Amino acid sequence: MLFPPSKKIIKWNSYEHDEFGITTENAEKISFMHDKRNKKEKALIEHLKGQETVKIIRGENPNNIFTYGSTYMSVLEALKYGKINPSIIAPIYLNPLPIWELEEFRNQDNIVIEQSITGQFTSLLKGKAGLNIKHTITQYDGRPFDPIELSIKIKEVL
Amino acid sequence: MEDLKTYAENTWCSGCGNFGILNAIKNAILFLEEKGIKRENIVITAGIGCHAKIFDYLNLSGFYGLHGRNCSNSEGIKIANPDLKVINFSGDGNGLGEGLAHTIFAAKRNQDMTFILHNNSVYALTTGQFSPLTEKGWKGPSTPLGSFEEPFNPISLMIEVGATFVARAYAGEIKHLTDIIVEATKHDGFAFIEVLQPAVSYHKWEEYSKYVEFLNNEPRTREEALNTARISHKFTLGVFYRTEKPVYHRELYGDHNPITKKKSREERLEKIHKILNSK
């Protein structure tokens, strides 16, 4: 990648532009640039396939608990307190969602734990990864899950 | 020497004041090159608007960013490599509307850059809404009954917030504008040039040429400059204020240049080890 000072002219352009950085309204060039940028997602997914993108802790209980972000630690504490042992699956990346890691859980007993009134994480897993979700545990009072209360809620739906 | 013109089709209205600014900047750059400034060290930034199209018409490296964000881009470029000469183009809507905070802070910091404000007193590219410098009473698509807001006084504003070179020029006086651009670029610090730029879709050249006149003398003190800026009419041309003050990047890290004097990875690792082992 070139940076100034450079004899070759370098133009960064926030408008749609041609390969020299000059603004363009040309239909063909605009489509071409969109395609070019879209290719990044494919390259990104290939790169991510070689990294850890989902944390999976396998347990003996046949249920699976899906969680992400700050909810993850609350869930671990709840399971420890309640002495329950389902598998825990916590995606590290939500976009692109690592669906290649989640395929095996499609038709199993899946529970989602998230702090959202609209259940966005559940919708994402259903929509993008095709997972069957049997129950969503949620809380939206501006506080983290209490591990003791959470373990009771989990036991109710296992 | 490569042409300063690009192959881009020019879409300014025929007779636009921006052509005057384009000619002046080209002349200024050729003059500065004779004085030793290398073309590859000149970097331009622009906001969004009719003014910003100048970016496509000038064969220079630069960053054509978001509406109002030209100053933050300019500051970043300058702080990264202070050897570069940064020329920043802005419209009156772009620089004193959306980009007001950036413009004021770049001046407050006395960043070493040349800030050219294309003042056509309107949001031209979006068909004529009133802008921060629109005269009271302007009837446009967003103010059909006439704007009731008073415009800023850009000259006194910029002196007040810390600009160290403040001038006004006119797209119809290309020689004067060229000279001002050259002086501003040579000036060490934030150089602000308001350029009266008739936008023929909304104004007539006569509205300007009838009133344009030059300052008799350059004010000698800041107080005099502020006063002159306030009492003179908005078609008064000339340098209102210039002074020498510490420049941002030199206050930040002296003669250091983060790009050309970048420490190698080994040197940096060694430094970190030293700090960790010294406890």
PDB file of N, CA and C in Angstrom, chain A residues 13-84:
ATOM      1  N   ASN A  13     -10.849   8.179  -1.694  1.00  0.00           N
ATOM      2  CA  ASN A  13     -12.070   8.870  -2.092  1.00  0.00           C
ATOM      3  C   ASN A  13     -13.290   8.217  -1.474  1.00  0.00           C
ATOM      4  N   SER A  14     -14.093   9.001  -0.723  1.00  0.00           N
ATOM      5  CA  SER A  14     -15.256   8.422  -0.057  1.00  0.00           C
ATOM      6  C   SER A  14     -16.453   8.307  -0.991  1.00  0.00           C
ATOM      7  N   TYR A  15     -16.399   8.976  -2.133  1.00  0.00           N
ATOM      8  CA  TYR A  15     -17.413   8.769  -3.167  1.00  0.00           C
ATOM      9  C   TYR A  15     -17.060   7.467  -3.889  1.00  0.00           C
ATOM     10  N   GLU A  16     -17.963   6.945  -4.677  1.00  0.00           N
ATOM     11  CA  GLU A  16     -17.626   5.814  -5.525  1.00  0.00           C
ATOM     12  C   GLU A  16     -16.597   6.296  -6.555  1.00  0.00           C
ATOM     13  N   HIS A  17     -15.573   5.512  -6.783  1.00  0.00           N
ATOM     14  CA  HIS A  17     -14.461   6.000  -7.599  1.00  0.00           C
ATOM     15  C   HIS A  17     -13.899   4.906  -8.483  1.00  0.00           C
ATOM     16  N   ASP A  18     -13.092   5.330  -9.457  1.00  0.00           N
ATOM     17  CA  ASP A  18     -12.423   4.350 -10.339  1.00  0.00           C
ATOM     18  C   ASP A  18     -11.094   3.944  -9.690  1.00  0.00           C
ATOM     19  N   GLU A  19     -10.320   3.143 -10.414  1.00  0.00           N
ATOM     20  CA  GLU A  19      -9.110   2.610  -9.771  1.00  0.00           C
ATOM     21  C   GLU A  19      -8.054   3.668  -9.483  1.00  0.00           C
ATOM     22  N   PHE A  20      -8.218   4.890 -10.053  1.00  0.00           N
ATOM     23  CA  PHE A  20      -7.255   5.955  -9.767  1.00  0.00           C
ATOM     24  C   PHE A  20      -7.732   6.868  -8.649  1.00  0.00           C
ATOM     25  N   GLY A  21      -8.935   6.586  -8.101  1.00  0.00           N
ATOM     26  CA  GLY A  21      -9.435   7.403  -7.004  1.00  0.00           C
ATOM     27  C   GLY A  21     -10.230   8.608  -7.462  1.00  0.00           C
ATOM     28  N   ILE A  22     -10.559   8.669  -8.761  1.00  0.00           N
ATOM     29  CA  ILE A  22     -11.354   9.782  -9.274  1.00  0.00           C
ATOM     30  C   ILE A  22     -12.833   9.375  -9.181  1.00  0.00           C
ATOM     31  N   THR A  23     -13.653  10.307  -8.680  1.00  0.00           N
ATOM     32  CA  THR A  23     -15.094  10.059  -8.540  1.00  0.00           C
ATOM     33  C   THR A  23     -15.697   9.604  -9.860  1.00  0.00           C
ATOM     34  N   THR A  24     -16.603   8.606  -9.789  1.00  0.00           N
ATOM     35  CA  THR A  24     -17.262   8.151 -11.000  1.00  0.00           C
ATOM     36  C   THR A  24     -18.763   7.991 -10.789  1.00  0.00           C
ATOM     37  N   GLU A  25     -19.534   8.235 -11.863  1.00  0.00           N
ATOM     38  CA  GLU A  25     -20.979   7.977 -11.856  1.00  0.00           C
ATOM     39  C   GLU A  25     -21.303   6.862 -12.844  1.00  0.00           C
ATOM     40  N   ASN A  26     -20.255   6.257 -13.388  1.00  0.00           N
ATOM     41  CA  ASN A  26     -20.418   5.233 -14.424  1.00  0.00           C
ATOM     42  C   ASN A  26     -21.002   3.956 -13.837  1.00  0.00           C
ATOM     43  N   ALA A  27     -22.137   3.494 -14.387  1.00  0.00           N
ATOM     44  CA  ALA A  27     -22.859   2.353 -13.821  1.00  0.00           C
ATOM     45  C   ALA A  27     -22.002   1.098 -13.719  1.00  0.00           C
ATOM     46  N   GLU A  28     -21.247   0.834 -14.784  1.00  0.00           N
ATOM     47  CA  GLU A  28     -20.415  -0.378 -14.798  1.00  0.00           C
ATOM     48  C   GLU A  28     -19.364  -0.337 -13.698  1.00  0.00           C
ATOM     49  N   LYS A  29     -18.717   0.832 -13.569  1.00  0.00           N
ATOM     50  CA  LYS A  29     -17.645   0.963 -12.580  1.00  0.00           C
ATOM     51  C   LYS A  29     -18.210   0.849 -11.167  1.00  0.00           C
ATOM     52  N   ILE A  30     -19.407   1.433 -10.955  1.00  0.00           N
ATOM     53  CA  ILE A  30     -20.014   1.397  -9.624  1.00  0.00           C
ATOM     54  C   ILE A  30     -20.314  -0.049  -9.219  1.00  0.00           C
ATOM     55  N   SER A  31     -20.929  -0.821 -10.124  1.00  0.00           N
ATOM     56  CA  SER A  31     -21.207  -2.233  -9.821  1.00  0.00           C
ATOM     57  C   SER A  31     -19.924  -2.987  -9.543  1.00  0.00           C
ATOM     58  N   PHE A  32     -18.921  -2.722 -10.372  1.00  0.00           N
ATOM     59  CA  PHE A  32     -17.631  -3.411 -10.228  1.00  0.00           C
ATOM     60  C   PHE A  32     -17.038  -3.157  -8.846  1.00  0.00           C
ATOM     61  N   MET A  33     -17.107  -1.896  -8.382  1.00  0.00           N
ATOM     62  CA  MET A  33     -16.527  -1.561  -7.080  1.00  0.00           C
ATOM     63  C   MET A  33     -17.309  -2.233  -5.944  1.00  0.00           C
ATOM     64  N   HIS A  34     -18.643  -2.305  -6.076  1.00  0.00           N
ATOM     65  CA  HIS A  34     -19.449  -3.007  -5.071  1.00  0.00           C
ATOM     66  C   HIS A  34     -19.028  -4.474  -5.001  1.00  0.00           C
ATOM     67  N   ASP A  35     -18.873  -5.117  -6.173  1.00  0.00           N
ATOM     68  CA  ASP A  35     -18.452  -6.527  -6.218  1.00  0.00           C
ATOM     69  C   ASP A  35     -17.090  -6.684  -5.549  1.00  0.00           C
ATOM     70  N   LYS A  36     -16.209  -5.751  -5.850  1.00  0.00           N
ATOM     71  CA  LYS A  36     -14.856  -5.817  -5.296  1.00  0.00           C
ATOM     72  C   LYS A  36     -14.900  -5.794  -3.777  1.00  0.00           C
ATOM     73  N   ARG A  37     -15.691  -4.866  -3.228  1.00  0.00           N
ATOM     74  CA  ARG A  37     -15.751  -4.769  -1.765  1.00  0.00           C
ATOM     75  C   ARG A  37     -16.439  -5.991  -1.160  1.00  0.00           C
ATOM     76  N   ASN A  38     -17.430  -6.528  -1.863  1.00  0.00           N
ATOM     77  CA  ASN A  38     -18.162  -7.678  -1.352  1.00  0.00           C
ATOM     78  C   ASN A  38     -17.295  -8.915  -1.234  1.00  0.00           C
ATOM     79  N   LYS A  39     -16.252  -8.976  -2.087  1.00  0.00           N
ATOM     80  CA  LYS A  39     -15.362 -10.144  -2.044  1.00  0.00           C
ATOM     81  C   LYS A  39     -14.656 -10.253  -0.704  1.00  0.00           C
ATOM     82  N   LYS A  40     -14.574  -9.117   0.007  1.00  0.00           N
ATOM     83  CA  LYS A  40     -13.862  -9.140   1.289  1.00  0.00           C
ATOM     84  C   LYS A  40     -14.507 -10.121   2.255  1.00  0.00           C
ATOM     85  N   GLU A  41     -15.858 -10.243   2.182  1.00  0.00           N
ATOM     86  CA  GLU A  41     -16.523 -11.120   3.141  1.00  0.00           C
ATOM     87  C   GLU A  41     -16.077 -12.566   2.937  1.00  0.00           C
ATOM     88  N   LYS A  42     -15.974 -12.976   1.650  1.00  0.00           N
ATOM     89  CA  LYS A  42     -15.551 -14.362   1.365  1.00  0.00           C
ATOM     90  C   LYS A  42     -14.153 -14.599   1.915  1.00  0.00           C
ATOM     91  N   ALA A  43     -13.260 -13.649   1.669  1.00  0.00           N
ATOM     92  CA  ALA A  43     -11.883 -13.797   2.143  1.00  0.00           C
ATOM     93  C   ALA A  43     -11.850 -13.841   3.661  1.00  0.00           C
ATOM     94  N   LEU A  44     -12.702 -13.015   4.283  1.00  0.00           N
ATOM     95  CA  LEU A  44     -12.751 -12.967   5.742  1.00  0.00           C
ATOM     96  C   LEU A  44     -13.198 -14.298   6.317  1.00  0.00           C
ATOM     97  N   ILE A  45     -14.235 -14.895   5.710  1.00  0.00           N
ATOM     98  CA  ILE A  45     -14.744 -16.178   6.205  1.00  0.00           C
ATOM     99  C   ILE A  45     -13.678 -17.258   6.082  1.00  0.00           C
ATOM    100  N   GLU A  46     -12.970 -17.281   4.955  1.00  0.00           N
ATOM    101  CA  GLU A  46     -11.896 -18.278   4.784  1.00  0.00           C
ATOM    102  C   GLU A  46     -10.839 -18.122   5.853  1.00  0.00           C
ATOM    103  N   HIS A  47     -10.507 -16.866   6.158  1.00  0.00           N
ATOM    104  CA  HIS A  47      -9.510 -16.594   7.196  1.00  0.00           C
ATOM    105  C   HIS A  47     -10.008 -17.044   8.568  1.00  0.00           C
ATOM    106  N   LEU A  48     -11.296 -16.760   8.847  1.00  0.00           N
ATOM    107  CA  LEU A  48     -11.847 -17.099  10.160  1.00  0.00           C
ATOM    108  C   LEU A  48     -11.929 -18.604  10.374  1.00  0.00           C
ATOM    109  N   LYS A  49     -12.081 -19.353   9.272  1.00  0.00           N
ATOM    110  CA  LYS A  49     -12.175 -20.817   9.415  1.00  0.00           C
ATOM    111  C   LYS A  49     -10.907 -21.397  10.033  1.00  0.00           C
ATOM    112  N   GLY A  50      -9.818 -20.646   9.947  1.00  0.00           N
ATOM    113  CA  GLY A  50      -8.575 -21.110  10.547  1.00  0.00           C
ATOM    114  C   GLY A  50      -8.348 -20.577  11.952  1.00  0.00           C
ATOM    115  N   GLN A  51      -9.334 -19.878  12.506  1.00  0.00           N
ATOM    116  CA  GLN A  51      -9.194 -19.328  13.851  1.00  0.00           C
ATOM    117  C   GLN A  51     -10.239 -19.915  14.776  1.00  0.00           C
ATOM    118  N   GLU A  52     -10.103 -19.632  16.075  1.00  0.00           N
ATOM    119  CA  GLU A  52     -11.148 -20.014  17.004  1.00  0.00           C
ATOM    120  C   GLU A  52     -12.236 -18.955  16.917  1.00  0.00           C
ATOM    121  N   THR A  53     -13.449 -19.348  16.516  1.00  0.00           N
ATOM    122  CA  THR A  53     -14.510 -18.372  16.377  1.00  0.00           C
ATOM    123  C   THR A  53     -15.683 -18.645  17.307  1.00  0.00           C
ATOM    124  N   VAL A  54     -15.688 -19.831  17.923  1.00  0.00           N
ATOM    125  CA  VAL A  54     -16.753 -20.192  18.862  1.00  0.00           C
ATOM    126  C   VAL A  54     -16.114 -20.910  20.049  1.00  0.00           C
ATOM    127  N   LYS A  55     -16.481 -20.501  21.249  1.00  0.00           N
ATOM    128  CA  LYS A  55     -16.006 -21.226  22.437  1.00  0.00           C
ATOM    129  C   LYS A  55     -17.023 -22.329  22.745  1.00  0.00           C
ATOM    130  N   ILE A  56     -16.561 -23.563  22.766  1.00  0.00           N
ATOM    131  CA  ILE A  56     -17.479 -24.677  23.051  1.00  0.00           C
ATOM    132  C   ILE A  56     -16.966 -25.435  24.273  1.00  0.00           C
ATOM    133  N   ILE A  57     -17.805 -25.548  25.302  1.00  0.00           N
ATOM    134  CA  ILE A  57     -17.473 -26.402  26.454  1.00  0.00           C
ATOM    135  C   ILE A  57     -18.502 -27.523  26.444  1.00  0.00           C
ATOM    136  N   ARG A  58     -18.055 -28.743  26.174  1.00  0.00           N
ATOM    137  CA  ARG A  58     -19.014 -29.859  26.050  1.00  0.00           C
ATOM    138  C   ARG A  58     -19.325 -30.443  27.426  1.00  0.00           C
ATOM    139  N   GLY A  59     -20.626 -30.712  27.662  1.00  0.00           N
ATOM    140  CA  GLY A  59     -21.060 -31.287  28.937  1.00  0.00           C
ATOM    141  C   GLY A  59     -21.823 -32.572  28.704  1.00  0.00           C
ATOM    142  N   GLU A  60     -22.141 -33.240  29.810  1.00  0.00           N
ATOM    143  CA  GLU A  60     -22.830 -34.534  29.667  1.00  0.00           C
ATOM    144  C   GLU A  60     -24.313 -34.382  29.396  1.00  0.00           C
ATOM    145  N   ASN A  61     -24.906 -33.328  29.970  1.00  0.00           N
ATOM    146  CA  ASN A  61     -26.334 -33.099  29.761  1.00  0.00           C
ATOM    147  C   ASN A  61     -26.583 -32.827  28.280  1.00  0.00           C
ATOM    148  N   PRO A  62     -27.628 -33.457  27.672  1.00  0.00           N
ATOM    149  CA  PRO A  62     -27.857 -33.315  26.224  1.00  0.00           C
ATOM    150  C   PRO A  62     -28.322 -31.929  25.786  1.00  0.00           C
ATOM    151  N   ASN A  63     -28.635 -31.017  26.737  1.00  0.00           N
ATOM    152  CA  ASN A  63     -29.029 -29.675  26.330  1.00  0.00           C
ATOM    153  C   ASN A  63     -27.808 -28.832  25.966  1.00  0.00           C
ATOM    154  N   ASN A  64     -28.031 -27.810  25.076  1.00  0.00           N
ATOM    155  CA  ASN A  64     -26.986 -26.857  24.732  1.00  0.00           C
ATOM    156  C   ASN A  64     -27.434 -25.456  25.128  1.00  0.00           C
ATOM    157  N   ILE A  65     -26.522 -24.705  25.755  1.00  0.00           N
ATOM    158  CA  ILE A  65     -26.841 -23.315  26.092  1.00  0.00           C
ATOM    159  C   ILE A  65     -26.013 -22.403  25.196  1.00  0.00           C
ATOM    160  N   PHE A  66     -26.719 -21.479  24.496  1.00  0.00           N
ATOM    161  CA  PHE A  66     -26.037 -20.510  23.627  1.00  0.00           C
ATOM    162  C   PHE A  66     -25.983 -19.169  24.333  1.00  0.00           C
ATOM    163  N   THR A  67     -24.812 -18.562  24.322  1.00  0.00           N
ATOM    164  CA  THR A  67     -24.652 -17.271  24.983  1.00  0.00           C
ATOM    165  C   THR A  67     -23.539 -16.513  24.266  1.00  0.00           C
ATOM    166  N   TYR A  68     -23.386 -15.206  24.527  1.00  0.00           N
ATOM    167  CA  TYR A  68     -22.236 -14.461  23.989  1.00  0.00           C
ATOM    168  C   TYR A  68     -21.967 -13.242  24.861  1.00  0.00           C
ATOM    169  N   GLY A  69     -20.778 -12.702  24.761  1.00  0.00           N
ATOM    170  CA  GLY A  69     -20.421 -11.468  25.460  1.00  0.00           C
ATOM    171  C   GLY A  69     -20.410 -11.636  26.963  1.00  0.00           C
ATOM    172  N   SER A  70     -20.934 -10.627  27.658  1.00  0.00           N
ATOM    173  CA  SER A  70     -20.840 -10.614  29.116  1.00  0.00           C
ATOM    174  C   SER A  70     -21.741 -11.663  29.761  1.00  0.00           C
ATOM    175  N   THR A  71     -22.723 -12.152  29.033  1.00  0.00           N
ATOM    176  CA  THR A  71     -23.618 -13.180  29.586  1.00  0.00           C
ATOM    177  C   THR A  71     -22.864 -14.478  29.858  1.00  0.00           C
ATOM    178  N   TYR A  72     -21.817 -14.712  29.067  1.00  0.00           N
ATOM    179  CA  TYR A  72     -21.048 -15.960  29.135  1.00  0.00           C
ATOM    180  C   TYR A  72     -20.602 -16.291  30.558  1.00  0.00           C
ATOM    181  N   MET A  73     -19.976 -15.340  31.245  1.00  0.00           N
ATOM    182  CA  MET A  73     -19.456 -15.611  32.590  1.00  0.00           C
ATOM    183  C   MET A  73     -20.593 -15.843  33.575  1.00  0.00           C
ATOM    184  N   SER A  74     -21.710 -15.098  33.430  1.00  0.00           N
ATOM    185  CA  SER A  74     -22.863 -15.305  34.321  1.00  0.00           C
ATOM    186  C   SER A  74     -23.357 -16.738  34.184  1.00  0.00           C
ATOM    187  N   VAL A  75     -23.391 -17.226  32.929  1.00  0.00           N
ATOM    188  CA  VAL A  75     -23.876 -18.594  32.679  1.00  0.00           C
ATOM    189  C   VAL A  75     -22.936 -19.609  33.337  1.00  0.00           C
ATOM    190  N   LEU A  76     -21.626 -19.424  33.173  1.00  0.00           N
ATOM    191  CA  LEU A  76     -20.666 -20.369  33.775  1.00  0.00           C
ATOM    192  C   LEU A  76     -20.855 -20.436  35.283  1.00  0.00           C
ATOM    193  N   GLU A  77     -21.026 -19.257  35.902  1.00  0.00           N
ATOM    194  CA  GLU A  77     -21.220 -19.234  37.356  1.00  0.00           C
ATOM    195  C   GLU A  77     -22.529 -19.900  37.756  1.00  0.00           C
ATOM    196  N   ALA A  78     -23.589 -19.665  36.970  1.00  0.00           N
ATOM    197  CA  ALA A  78     -24.892 -20.253  37.274  1.00  0.00           C
ATOM    198  C   ALA A  78     -24.818 -21.774  37.218  1.00  0.00           C
ATOM    199  N   LEU A  79     -24.130 -22.292  36.192  1.00  0.00           N
ATOM    200  CA  LEU A  79     -24.029 -23.753  36.040  1.00  0.00           C
ATOM    201  C   LEU A  79     -23.207 -24.352  37.187  1.00  0.00           C
ATOM    202  N   LYS A  80     -22.165 -23.623  37.595  1.00  0.00           N
ATOM    203  CA  LYS A  80     -21.302 -24.113  38.685  1.00  0.00           C
ATOM    204  C   LYS A  80     -22.124 -24.167  39.968  1.00  0.00           C
ATOM    205  N   TYR A  81     -22.893 -23.084  40.228  1.00  0.00           N
ATOM    206  CA  TYR A  81     -23.693 -23.021  41.450  1.00  0.00           C
ATOM    207  C   TYR A  81     -24.772 -24.101  41.446  1.00  0.00           C
ATOM    208  N   GLY A  82     -25.434 -24.269  40.285  1.00  0.00           N
ATOM    209  CA  GLY A  82     -26.548 -25.218  40.226  1.00  0.00           C
ATOM    210  C   GLY A  82     -26.108 -26.647  39.992  1.00  0.00           C
ATOM    211  N   LYS A  83     -24.821 -26.835  39.833  1.00  0.00           N
ATOM    212  CA  LYS A  83     -24.233 -28.150  39.570  1.00  0.00           C
ATOM    213  C   LYS A  83     -24.897 -28.803  38.351  1.00  0.00           C
ATOM    214  N   ILE A  84     -25.135 -28.038  37.294  1.00  0.00           N
ATOM    215  CA  ILE A  84     -25.713 -28.567  36.058  1.00  0.00           C
ATOM    216  C   ILE A  84     -24.617 -28.576  34.995  1.00  0.00           C
TER     217      ILE A  84
END
